Amino acid sequence: MQSARTVTFAGAASFGHTLAPLRRGPRDPCFQLPGDGTIWRTSLLPSGPVAARISRAAPNAAHCEAWGGGAEEFLETVPALLGVDDDASDFVPREPTVAAAHRRVPHLRLGRTGRVLEALVPAVIEQRVPGADAFRSWRVLVTKYGTPAPGPAPAGMRVPPSADVWRTIPSWEFHRANVDPGRAQTVVSCARRASSLERLVSWPAEQARAALQSMPGVGAWTAAETAQRAFGDADAVSVGDYHIPKMIGWTLLGRPVDDVVMLELLEPMRPHRHRVVRLLEVSGLAYEPRRGARLPVQHIHSL
């Protein structure tokens, strides 16, 4: 099945910036950039798998073609995915650097997938490890346990595993993918509660984040990373991130800060604290010296 839809925005739009947080590394089997200006994304919806190609139709419009049993359902949700209903009308930044970032990218939109488990599982895999290590783990697991992308998707693309599949992956397969037992158990536990987790999309954002944190192994960072993508939560701050507090500190104060100071700096910007982080990143005004220690890569798959 193939379907298509054109989404028109109120003004100029950059759907690439909106969708970028969904990409789990340059070789993500669920998100590919072929180099022709299009974006390919896969997803597993209640109606079935989908592969979608998103391209620019005009400065204020994006065209989406979708293949697979979930194509029609995906197209119904694609405006939200691209941030059409992201409301920043009450966002008036007064901090000079944030205001400058907003002027540079005034049409940045935050999208929402509406798919909780698809955002939660990779966030769990990314806990406490370097990004490159987590991206490899995600790629290994999805390539083995996902299904081939429908339609003319780029070679190697896969549809994410279902909750039923995630909860039955053997512990040794997580080990081979360099995912330690703690994170593996959290993935399995979340998959077992997938039905109730998916219902969180209709909850108020703050309550939904709190519900996520009630899950064993899901803390503030993981809940925020999930809420940003699944709910389009403009206020979800990734507390506990290795880089973001340093980036906020260097950018706004000229020195690194911890989570406590970062939250103090961002407090006047509620309910748009995550939006501020994205604006600084996308505008190019985010600053963090390339020095200091990095999280070490732990190769447990060879043990």
PDB file of C-alpha atoms in Angstrom:
ATOM      1  CA  MET A   1       0.000   0.000   0.000  1.00  0.00           C
ATOM      2  CA  GLN A   2       1.286   3.458  -0.941  1.00  0.00           C
ATOM      3  CA  SER A   3      -0.232   6.732   0.195  1.00  0.00           C
ATOM      4  CA  ALA A   4       0.859  10.366   0.104  1.00  0.00           C
ATOM      5  CA  ARG A   5       0.104  13.669   1.767  1.00  0.00           C
ATOM      6  CA  THR A   6       1.401  17.226   1.634  1.00  0.00           C
ATOM      7  CA  VAL A   7       1.670  19.131   4.911  1.00  0.00           C
ATOM      8  CA  THR A   8       1.542  22.934   4.814  1.00  0.00           C
ATOM      9  CA  PHE A   9       2.944  25.096   7.606  1.00  0.00           C
ATOM     10  CA  ALA A  10       1.876  28.571   8.665  1.00  0.00           C
ATOM     11  CA  GLY A  11       5.309  29.886   7.688  1.00  0.00           C
ATOM     12  CA  ALA A  12       8.722  28.693   6.600  1.00  0.00           C
ATOM     13  CA  ALA A  13       9.706  25.324   8.056  1.00  0.00           C
ATOM     14  CA  SER A  14      12.761  23.146   8.478  1.00  0.00           C
ATOM     15  CA  PHE A  15      11.465  19.632   8.969  1.00  0.00           C
ATOM     16  CA  GLY A  16      15.047  18.369   9.026  1.00  0.00           C
ATOM     17  CA  HIS A  17      15.667  20.151  12.330  1.00  0.00           C
ATOM     18  CA  THR A  18      12.355  18.856  13.671  1.00  0.00           C
ATOM     19  CA  LEU A  19      13.091  15.231  12.812  1.00  0.00           C
ATOM     20  CA  ALA A  20      16.807  15.217  13.666  1.00  0.00           C
ATOM     21  CA  PRO A  21      16.360  14.054  17.302  1.00  0.00           C
ATOM     22  CA  LEU A  22      14.754  10.842  16.019  1.00  0.00           C
ATOM     23  CA  ARG A  23      17.973   9.766  14.329  1.00  0.00           C
ATOM     24  CA  ARG A  24      20.052   7.339  16.391  1.00  0.00           C
ATOM     25  CA  GLY A  25      23.376   7.820  14.670  1.00  0.00           C
ATOM     26  CA  PRO A  26      24.360   7.967  10.979  1.00  0.00           C
ATOM     27  CA  ARG A  27      23.585   4.266  10.385  1.00  0.00           C
ATOM     28  CA  ASP A  28      20.230   4.135  12.155  1.00  0.00           C
ATOM     29  CA  PRO A  29      18.219   1.407  10.375  1.00  0.00           C
ATOM     30  CA  CYS A  30      15.012   3.324  11.174  1.00  0.00           C
ATOM     31  CA  PHE A  31      16.110   6.777   9.960  1.00  0.00           C
ATOM     32  CA  GLN A  32      18.149   7.439   6.836  1.00  0.00           C
ATOM     33  CA  LEU A  33      19.338  10.468   4.861  1.00  0.00           C
ATOM     34  CA  PRO A  34      20.037   9.293   1.291  1.00  0.00           C
ATOM     35  CA  GLY A  35      21.714  12.585   0.390  1.00  0.00           C
ATOM     36  CA  ASP A  36      19.047  13.837  -2.007  1.00  0.00           C
ATOM     37  CA  GLY A  37      17.354  16.131   0.499  1.00  0.00           C
ATOM     38  CA  THR A  38      14.812  13.547   1.609  1.00  0.00           C
ATOM     39  CA  ILE A  39      14.398  11.823   4.958  1.00  0.00           C
ATOM     40  CA  TRP A  40      13.336   8.202   5.331  1.00  0.00           C
ATOM     41  CA  ARG A  41      11.779   6.968   8.563  1.00  0.00           C
ATOM     42  CA  THR A  42      10.218   3.682   9.609  1.00  0.00           C
ATOM     43  CA  SER A  43       7.756   2.964  12.391  1.00  0.00           C
ATOM     44  CA  LEU A  44       5.463   0.230  13.655  1.00  0.00           C
ATOM     45  CA  LEU A  45       1.895   1.422  14.193  1.00  0.00           C
ATOM     46  CA  PRO A  46      -1.188  -0.470  15.419  1.00  0.00           C
ATOM     47  CA  SER A  47      -2.277  -0.787  11.782  1.00  0.00           C
ATOM     48  CA  GLY A  48       1.070  -2.172  10.640  1.00  0.00           C
ATOM     49  CA  PRO A  49       4.611  -1.271   9.572  1.00  0.00           C
ATOM     50  CA  VAL A  50       5.414   1.841   7.581  1.00  0.00           C
ATOM     51  CA  ALA A  51       8.310   3.346   5.685  1.00  0.00           C
ATOM     52  CA  ALA A  52       7.959   7.026   4.850  1.00  0.00           C
ATOM     53  CA  ARG A  53       9.876   9.389   2.599  1.00  0.00           C
ATOM     54  CA  ILE A  54       9.622  13.066   3.509  1.00  0.00           C
ATOM     55  CA  SER A  55      10.729  15.781   1.108  1.00  0.00           C
ATOM     56  CA  ARG A  56      10.360  19.534   0.727  1.00  0.00           C
ATOM     57  CA  ALA A  57       7.445  20.583  -1.470  1.00  0.00           C
ATOM     58  CA  ALA A  58       7.805  24.355  -0.892  1.00  0.00           C
ATOM     59  CA  PRO A  59       9.434  26.644   1.686  1.00  0.00           C
ATOM     60  CA  ASN A  60       6.329  26.159   3.832  1.00  0.00           C
ATOM     61  CA  ALA A  61       5.355  22.611   2.862  1.00  0.00           C
ATOM     62  CA  ALA A  62       6.588  19.034   3.126  1.00  0.00           C
ATOM     63  CA  HIS A  63       5.484  16.053   1.049  1.00  0.00           C
ATOM     64  CA  CYS A  64       5.275  12.606   2.601  1.00  0.00           C
ATOM     65  CA  GLU A  65       4.950   9.291   0.782  1.00  0.00           C
ATOM     66  CA  ALA A  66       4.325   6.191   2.877  1.00  0.00           C
ATOM     67  CA  TRP A  67       4.340   2.462   2.199  1.00  0.00           C
ATOM     68  CA  GLY A  68       3.125  -0.510   4.220  1.00  0.00           C
ATOM     69  CA  GLY A  69       0.117  -1.527   6.262  1.00  0.00           C
ATOM     70  CA  GLY A  70       0.564   1.479   8.543  1.00  0.00           C
ATOM     71  CA  ALA A  71       0.804   4.037   5.726  1.00  0.00           C
ATOM     72  CA  GLU A  72      -2.623   5.626   6.142  1.00  0.00           C
ATOM     73  CA  GLU A  73      -2.312   5.837   9.917  1.00  0.00           C
ATOM     74  CA  PHE A  74       1.164   7.330   9.623  1.00  0.00           C
ATOM     75  CA  LEU A  75      -0.063  10.037   7.260  1.00  0.00           C
ATOM     76  CA  GLU A  76      -2.776  10.980   9.744  1.00  0.00           C
ATOM     77  CA  THR A  77      -0.074  11.668  12.331  1.00  0.00           C
ATOM     78  CA  VAL A  78       2.570  13.228  10.090  1.00  0.00           C
ATOM     79  CA  PRO A  79       1.513  16.858  10.777  1.00  0.00           C
ATOM     80  CA  ALA A  80       2.192  16.294  14.484  1.00  0.00           C
ATOM     81  CA  LEU A  81       5.445  14.511  13.627  1.00  0.00           C
ATOM     82  CA  LEU A  82       6.561  17.583  11.680  1.00  0.00           C
ATOM     83  CA  GLY A  83       5.505  19.996  14.422  1.00  0.00           C
ATOM     84  CA  VAL A  84       2.547  21.648  12.717  1.00  0.00           C
ATOM     85  CA  ASP A  85       0.666  21.909  16.015  1.00  0.00           C
ATOM     86  CA  ASP A  86       3.682  22.948  18.105  1.00  0.00           C
ATOM     87  CA  ASP A  87       2.529  26.083  19.909  1.00  0.00           C
ATOM     88  CA  ALA A  88       5.303  28.532  20.785  1.00  0.00           C
ATOM     89  CA  SER A  89       3.110  31.636  20.734  1.00  0.00           C
ATOM     90  CA  ASP A  90       3.899  32.409  24.378  1.00  0.00           C
ATOM     91  CA  PHE A  91       7.651  31.954  23.957  1.00  0.00           C
ATOM     92  CA  VAL A  92       9.319  35.374  24.265  1.00  0.00           C
ATOM     93  CA  PRO A  93      12.958  34.823  25.274  1.00  0.00           C
ATOM     94  CA  ARG A  94      14.656  37.644  27.142  1.00  0.00           C
ATOM     95  CA  GLU A  95      18.051  36.073  27.749  1.00  0.00           C
ATOM     96  CA  PRO A  96      20.243  37.658  25.008  1.00  0.00           C
ATOM     97  CA  THR A  97      21.825  34.488  23.619  1.00  0.00           C
ATOM     98  CA  VAL A  98      18.551  32.581  23.609  1.00  0.00           C
ATOM     99  CA  ALA A  99      16.828  35.523  21.925  1.00  0.00           C
ATOM    100  CA  ALA A 100      19.566  35.569  19.277  1.00  0.00           C
ATOM    101  CA  ALA A 101      19.112  31.837  18.707  1.00  0.00           C
ATOM    102  CA  HIS A 102      15.379  32.342  18.289  1.00  0.00           C
ATOM    103  CA  ARG A 103      15.992  35.054  15.692  1.00  0.00           C
ATOM    104  CA  ARG A 104      18.264  32.727  13.751  1.00  0.00           C
ATOM    105  CA  VAL A 105      15.771  29.840  13.651  1.00  0.00           C
ATOM    106  CA  PRO A 106      12.369  31.432  14.352  1.00  0.00           C
ATOM    107  CA  HIS A 107      10.482  28.586  12.704  1.00  0.00           C
ATOM    108  CA  LEU A 108      11.999  25.701  14.657  1.00  0.00           C
ATOM    109  CA  ARG A 109       9.200  23.279  15.472  1.00  0.00           C
ATOM    110  CA  LEU A 110       9.148  20.427  17.954  1.00  0.00           C
ATOM    111  CA  GLY A 111       7.499  17.313  16.584  1.00  0.00           C
ATOM    112  CA  ARG A 112       5.881  14.389  18.350  1.00  0.00           C
ATOM    113  CA  THR A 113       5.749  10.802  17.156  1.00  0.00           C
ATOM    114  CA  GLY A 114       3.009   9.597  19.490  1.00  0.00           C
ATOM    115  CA  ARG A 115       4.944   6.307  19.781  1.00  0.00           C
ATOM    116  CA  VAL A 116       6.163   5.876  23.360  1.00  0.00           C
ATOM    117  CA  LEU A 117       7.998   2.551  23.221  1.00  0.00           C
ATOM    118  CA  GLU A 118       9.817   3.530  20.021  1.00  0.00           C
ATOM    119  CA  ALA A 119      11.224   6.540  21.859  1.00  0.00           C
ATOM    120  CA  LEU A 120      11.720   4.830  25.212  1.00  0.00           C
ATOM    121  CA  VAL A 121      13.714   1.755  24.155  1.00  0.00           C
ATOM    122  CA  PRO A 122      16.576   3.637  22.448  1.00  0.00           C
ATOM    123  CA  ALA A 123      16.641   6.119  25.332  1.00  0.00           C
ATOM    124  CA  VAL A 124      17.142   3.231  27.758  1.00  0.00           C
ATOM    125  CA  ILE A 125      19.889   1.807  25.555  1.00  0.00           C
ATOM    126  CA  GLU A 126      21.603   5.222  25.614  1.00  0.00           C
ATOM    127  CA  GLN A 127      21.712   5.398  29.421  1.00  0.00           C
ATOM    128  CA  ARG A 128      25.196   6.054  30.849  1.00  0.00           C
ATOM    129  CA  VAL A 129      27.135   5.136  27.699  1.00  0.00           C
ATOM    130  CA  PRO A 130      28.697   7.145  24.841  1.00  0.00           C
ATOM    131  CA  GLY A 131      26.393   7.873  21.930  1.00  0.00           C
ATOM    132  CA  ALA A 132      28.419   5.858  19.414  1.00  0.00           C
ATOM    133  CA  ASP A 133      28.232   2.780  21.637  1.00  0.00           C
ATOM    134  CA  ALA A 134      24.468   3.138  22.120  1.00  0.00           C
ATOM    135  CA  PHE A 135      23.884   3.740  18.412  1.00  0.00           C
ATOM    136  CA  ARG A 136      25.730   0.528  17.573  1.00  0.00           C
ATOM    137  CA  SER A 137      23.691  -1.436  20.131  1.00  0.00           C
ATOM    138  CA  TRP A 138      20.441  -0.044  18.709  1.00  0.00           C
ATOM    139  CA  ARG A 139      21.557  -0.868  15.167  1.00  0.00           C
ATOM    140  CA  VAL A 140      22.536  -4.439  16.039  1.00  0.00           C
ATOM    141  CA  LEU A 141      19.284  -5.209  17.850  1.00  0.00           C
ATOM    142  CA  VAL A 142      16.952  -3.562  15.336  1.00  0.00           C
ATOM    143  CA  THR A 143      18.739  -5.113  12.367  1.00  0.00           C
ATOM    144  CA  LYS A 144      18.358  -8.583  13.877  1.00  0.00           C
ATOM    145  CA  TYR A 145      14.910  -8.310  15.437  1.00  0.00           C
ATOM    146  CA  GLY A 146      13.180  -5.683  13.311  1.00  0.00           C
ATOM    147  CA  THR A 147      11.485  -6.438  10.004  1.00  0.00           C
ATOM    148  CA  PRO A 148      12.388  -5.266   6.480  1.00  0.00           C
ATOM    149  CA  ALA A 149      11.082  -1.808   5.642  1.00  0.00           C
ATOM    150  CA  PRO A 150       8.199  -1.866   3.156  1.00  0.00           C
ATOM    151  CA  GLY A 151       8.284  -0.074  -0.186  1.00  0.00           C
ATOM    152  CA  PRO A 152      11.382   1.328  -1.912  1.00  0.00           C
ATOM    153  CA  ALA A 153      13.167   2.240   1.321  1.00  0.00           C
ATOM    154  CA  PRO A 154      16.972   2.471   1.232  1.00  0.00           C
ATOM    155  CA  ALA A 155      18.778  -0.843   1.585  1.00  0.00           C
ATOM    156  CA  GLY A 156      19.167  -2.039   5.144  1.00  0.00           C
ATOM    157  CA  MET A 157      16.281  -0.094   6.632  1.00  0.00           C
ATOM    158  CA  ARG A 158      14.228  -1.958   9.218  1.00  0.00           C
ATOM    159  CA  VAL A 159      10.955  -1.447  11.046  1.00  0.00           C
ATOM    160  CA  PRO A 160      11.474  -1.377  14.842  1.00  0.00           C
ATOM    161  CA  PRO A 161      10.606  -4.566  16.736  1.00  0.00           C
ATOM    162  CA  SER A 162       7.190  -4.848  18.334  1.00  0.00           C
ATOM    163  CA  ALA A 163       6.742  -4.879  22.093  1.00  0.00           C
ATOM    164  CA  ASP A 164       6.179  -8.645  21.909  1.00  0.00           C
ATOM    165  CA  VAL A 165       9.563  -9.063  20.231  1.00  0.00           C
ATOM    166  CA  TRP A 166      11.444  -6.727  22.594  1.00  0.00           C
ATOM    167  CA  ARG A 167      10.233  -8.597  25.658  1.00  0.00           C
ATOM    168  CA  THR A 168      11.330 -11.987  24.278  1.00  0.00           C
ATOM    169  CA  ILE A 169      14.866 -11.065  23.176  1.00  0.00           C
ATOM    170  CA  PRO A 170      17.223 -13.372  25.111  1.00  0.00           C
ATOM    171  CA  SER A 171      19.621 -11.819  27.597  1.00  0.00           C
ATOM    172  CA  TRP A 172      22.640 -13.062  25.664  1.00  0.00           C
ATOM    173  CA  GLU A 173      21.517 -11.166  22.558  1.00  0.00           C
ATOM    174  CA  PHE A 174      21.492  -7.930  24.549  1.00  0.00           C
ATOM    175  CA  HIS A 175      24.952  -8.898  25.806  1.00  0.00           C
ATOM    176  CA  ARG A 176      26.200  -9.426  22.238  1.00  0.00           C
ATOM    177  CA  ALA A 177      24.842  -5.981  21.378  1.00  0.00           C
ATOM    178  CA  ASN A 178      26.881  -4.515  24.274  1.00  0.00           C
ATOM    179  CA  VAL A 179      23.812  -3.760  26.403  1.00  0.00           C
ATOM    180  CA  ASP A 180      24.425  -4.553  30.077  1.00  0.00           C
ATOM    181  CA  PRO A 181      21.895  -6.581  32.121  1.00  0.00           C
ATOM    182  CA  GLY A 182      20.451  -3.516  33.859  1.00  0.00           C
ATOM    183  CA  ARG A 183      19.520  -1.726  30.651  1.00  0.00           C
ATOM    184  CA  ALA A 184      18.387  -4.981  29.035  1.00  0.00           C
ATOM    185  CA  GLN A 185      16.022  -5.710  31.911  1.00  0.00           C
ATOM    186  CA  THR A 186      14.617  -2.187  31.718  1.00  0.00           C
ATOM    187  CA  VAL A 187      13.900  -2.603  27.993  1.00  0.00           C
ATOM    188  CA  VAL A 188      12.127  -5.905  28.622  1.00  0.00           C
ATOM    189  CA  SER A 189      10.175  -4.470  31.563  1.00  0.00           C
ATOM    190  CA  CYS A 190       9.022  -1.485  29.514  1.00  0.00           C
ATOM    191  CA  ALA A 191       8.006  -3.739  26.625  1.00  0.00           C
ATOM    192  CA  ARG A 192       5.860  -5.783  28.994  1.00  0.00           C
ATOM    193  CA  ARG A 193       3.959  -2.603  29.888  1.00  0.00           C
ATOM    194  CA  ALA A 194       3.791  -1.231  26.361  1.00  0.00           C
ATOM    195  CA  SER A 195       0.000  -0.961  26.184  1.00  0.00           C
ATOM    196  CA  SER A 196      -0.237   1.253  29.262  1.00  0.00           C
ATOM    197  CA  LEU A 197       2.815   3.262  28.202  1.00  0.00           C
ATOM    198  CA  GLU A 198       1.294   4.089  24.810  1.00  0.00           C
ATOM    199  CA  ARG A 199      -1.736   5.584  26.557  1.00  0.00           C
ATOM    200  CA  LEU A 200       0.496   8.261  28.086  1.00  0.00           C
ATOM    201  CA  VAL A 201       0.334  10.246  24.830  1.00  0.00           C
ATOM    202  CA  SER A 202      -3.068  11.567  25.945  1.00  0.00           C
ATOM    203  CA  TRP A 203      -1.836  12.645  29.397  1.00  0.00           C
ATOM    204  CA  PRO A 204      -0.618  16.125  30.356  1.00  0.00           C
ATOM    205  CA  ALA A 205       3.109  16.233  29.656  1.00  0.00           C
ATOM    206  CA  GLU A 206       4.309  16.608  33.245  1.00  0.00           C
ATOM    207  CA  GLN A 207       2.101  13.762  34.456  1.00  0.00           C
ATOM    208  CA  ALA A 208       3.243  11.567  31.579  1.00  0.00           C
ATOM    209  CA  ARG A 209       6.889  12.156  32.500  1.00  0.00           C
ATOM    210  CA  ALA A 210       6.152  11.267  36.113  1.00  0.00           C
ATOM    211  CA  ALA A 211       4.430   8.063  34.999  1.00  0.00           C
ATOM    212  CA  LEU A 212       7.451   7.118  32.911  1.00  0.00           C
ATOM    213  CA  GLN A 213       9.691   7.620  35.931  1.00  0.00           C
ATOM    214  CA  SER A 214       7.556   5.204  37.930  1.00  0.00           C
ATOM    215  CA  MET A 215       8.988   2.445  35.737  1.00  0.00           C
ATOM    216  CA  PRO A 216      12.002   0.635  37.265  1.00  0.00           C
ATOM    217  CA  GLY A 217      15.159   1.773  35.503  1.00  0.00           C
ATOM    218  CA  VAL A 218      13.574   4.896  33.992  1.00  0.00           C
ATOM    219  CA  GLY A 219      14.875   8.088  35.570  1.00  0.00           C
ATOM    220  CA  ALA A 220      14.499  11.780  34.814  1.00  0.00           C
ATOM    221  CA  TRP A 221      16.903  11.724  31.857  1.00  0.00           C
ATOM    222  CA  THR A 222      15.254   8.760  30.131  1.00  0.00           C
ATOM    223  CA  ALA A 223      11.763  10.123  30.753  1.00  0.00           C
ATOM    224  CA  ALA A 224      12.730  13.516  29.307  1.00  0.00           C
ATOM    225  CA  GLU A 225      14.385  12.011  26.226  1.00  0.00           C
ATOM    226  CA  THR A 226      11.249   9.959  25.622  1.00  0.00           C
ATOM    227  CA  ALA A 227       8.854  12.848  26.253  1.00  0.00           C
ATOM    228  CA  GLN A 228      10.719  15.142  23.875  1.00  0.00           C
ATOM    229  CA  ARG A 229      10.198  12.721  21.002  1.00  0.00           C
ATOM    230  CA  ALA A 230       6.939  10.918  21.748  1.00  0.00           C
ATOM    231  CA  PHE A 231       4.986  13.843  23.238  1.00  0.00           C
ATOM    232  CA  GLY A 232       6.729  16.850  21.686  1.00  0.00           C
ATOM    233  CA  ASP A 233       7.259  18.055  25.262  1.00  0.00           C
ATOM    234  CA  ALA A 234       8.777  21.545  24.969  1.00  0.00           C
ATOM    235  CA  ASP A 235       9.682  21.660  28.662  1.00  0.00           C
ATOM    236  CA  ALA A 236      11.315  18.245  29.146  1.00  0.00           C
ATOM    237  CA  VAL A 237      14.895  18.902  30.285  1.00  0.00           C
ATOM    238  CA  SER A 238      17.398  16.046  30.037  1.00  0.00           C
ATOM    239  CA  VAL A 239      18.599  16.262  33.637  1.00  0.00           C
ATOM    240  CA  GLY A 240      21.586  13.983  34.103  1.00  0.00           C
ATOM    241  CA  ASP A 241      22.910  14.415  30.568  1.00  0.00           C
ATOM    242  CA  TYR A 242      26.688  14.290  30.210  1.00  0.00           C
ATOM    243  CA  HIS A 243      26.899  17.266  27.828  1.00  0.00           C
ATOM    244  CA  ILE A 244      23.817  19.499  28.065  1.00  0.00           C
ATOM    245  CA  PRO A 245      24.563  21.183  31.436  1.00  0.00           C
ATOM    246  CA  LYS A 246      28.092  21.958  30.261  1.00  0.00           C
ATOM    247  CA  MET A 247      26.777  23.321  26.970  1.00  0.00           C
ATOM    248  CA  ILE A 248      24.185  25.505  28.699  1.00  0.00           C
ATOM    249  CA  GLY A 249      26.792  26.801  31.133  1.00  0.00           C
ATOM    250  CA  TRP A 250      29.410  27.580  28.509  1.00  0.00           C
ATOM    251  CA  THR A 251      26.856  29.170  26.177  1.00  0.00           C
ATOM    252  CA  LEU A 252      25.066  31.360  28.721  1.00  0.00           C
ATOM    253  CA  LEU A 253      27.745  31.943  31.378  1.00  0.00           C
ATOM    254  CA  GLY A 254      31.055  31.149  29.728  1.00  0.00           C
ATOM    255  CA  ARG A 255      31.786  28.258  32.092  1.00  0.00           C
ATOM    256  CA  PRO A 256      30.549  24.700  32.668  1.00  0.00           C
ATOM    257  CA  VAL A 257      27.777  24.128  35.198  1.00  0.00           C
ATOM    258  CA  ASP A 258      26.026  21.163  36.789  1.00  0.00           C
ATOM    259  CA  ASP A 259      22.372  20.148  36.605  1.00  0.00           C
ATOM    260  CA  VAL A 260      21.373  22.352  39.540  1.00  0.00           C
ATOM    261  CA  VAL A 261      22.738  25.540  37.986  1.00  0.00           C
ATOM    262  CA  MET A 262      21.446  24.561  34.542  1.00  0.00           C
ATOM    263  CA  LEU A 263      17.931  24.252  35.940  1.00  0.00           C
ATOM    264  CA  GLU A 264      18.283  27.635  37.637  1.00  0.00           C
ATOM    265  CA  LEU A 265      19.315  29.196  34.326  1.00  0.00           C
ATOM    266  CA  LEU A 266      16.436  27.570  32.458  1.00  0.00           C
ATOM    267  CA  GLU A 267      13.762  28.148  35.108  1.00  0.00           C
ATOM    268  CA  PRO A 268      12.622  31.552  33.718  1.00  0.00           C
ATOM    269  CA  MET A 269      12.064  29.842  30.362  1.00  0.00           C
ATOM    270  CA  ARG A 270       9.343  27.423  31.488  1.00  0.00           C
ATOM    271  CA  PRO A 271       7.405  25.855  29.781  1.00  0.00           C
ATOM    272  CA  HIS A 272       9.925  25.950  26.937  1.00  0.00           C
ATOM    273  CA  ARG A 273      13.136  24.713  28.544  1.00  0.00           C
ATOM    274  CA  HIS A 274      13.713  21.922  26.039  1.00  0.00           C
ATOM    275  CA  ARG A 275      12.871  24.316  23.220  1.00  0.00           C
ATOM    276  CA  VAL A 276      15.683  26.570  24.448  1.00  0.00           C
ATOM    277  CA  VAL A 277      18.160  23.690  24.324  1.00  0.00           C
ATOM    278  CA  ARG A 278      17.120  22.829  20.765  1.00  0.00           C
ATOM    279  CA  LEU A 279      17.258  26.474  19.672  1.00  0.00           C
ATOM    280  CA  LEU A 280      20.818  26.806  20.940  1.00  0.00           C
ATOM    281  CA  GLU A 281      21.835  23.556  19.224  1.00  0.00           C
ATOM    282  CA  VAL A 282      20.147  24.245  15.885  1.00  0.00           C
ATOM    283  CA  SER A 283      21.130  27.925  15.684  1.00  0.00           C
ATOM    284  CA  GLY A 284      24.812  27.119  16.020  1.00  0.00           C
ATOM    285  CA  LEU A 285      25.132  29.312  19.111  1.00  0.00           C
ATOM    286  CA  ALA A 286      25.608  26.373  21.486  1.00  0.00           C
ATOM    287  CA  TYR A 287      29.195  26.310  22.713  1.00  0.00           C
ATOM    288  CA  GLU A 288      31.198  23.693  24.556  1.00  0.00           C
ATOM    289  CA  PRO A 289      35.005  23.426  24.337  1.00  0.00           C
ATOM    290  CA  ARG A 290      36.163  20.166  22.814  1.00  0.00           C
ATOM    291  CA  ARG A 291      38.189  19.041  25.748  1.00  0.00           C
ATOM    292  CA  GLY A 292      37.932  17.067  28.933  1.00  0.00           C
ATOM    293  CA  ALA A 293      37.047  13.491  29.689  1.00  0.00           C
ATOM    294  CA  ARG A 294      34.474  11.525  27.745  1.00  0.00           C
ATOM    295  CA  LEU A 295      32.449   8.558  28.842  1.00  0.00           C
ATOM    296  CA  PRO A 296      34.496   5.399  28.211  1.00  0.00           C
ATOM    297  CA  VAL A 297      33.161   2.756  25.834  1.00  0.00           C
ATOM    298  CA  GLN A 298      32.614  -0.516  27.687  1.00  0.00           C
ATOM    299  CA  HIS A 299      32.902  -3.555  25.415  1.00  0.00           C
ATOM    300  CA  ILE A 300      30.947  -6.183  27.334  1.00  0.00           C
ATOM    301  CA  HIS A 301      29.954  -8.163  24.219  1.00  0.00           C
ATOM    302  CA  SER A 302      33.385  -9.838  24.124  1.00  0.00           C
ATOM    303  CA  LEU A 303      33.203 -10.995  27.747  1.00  0.00           C
TER     304      LEU A 303
END
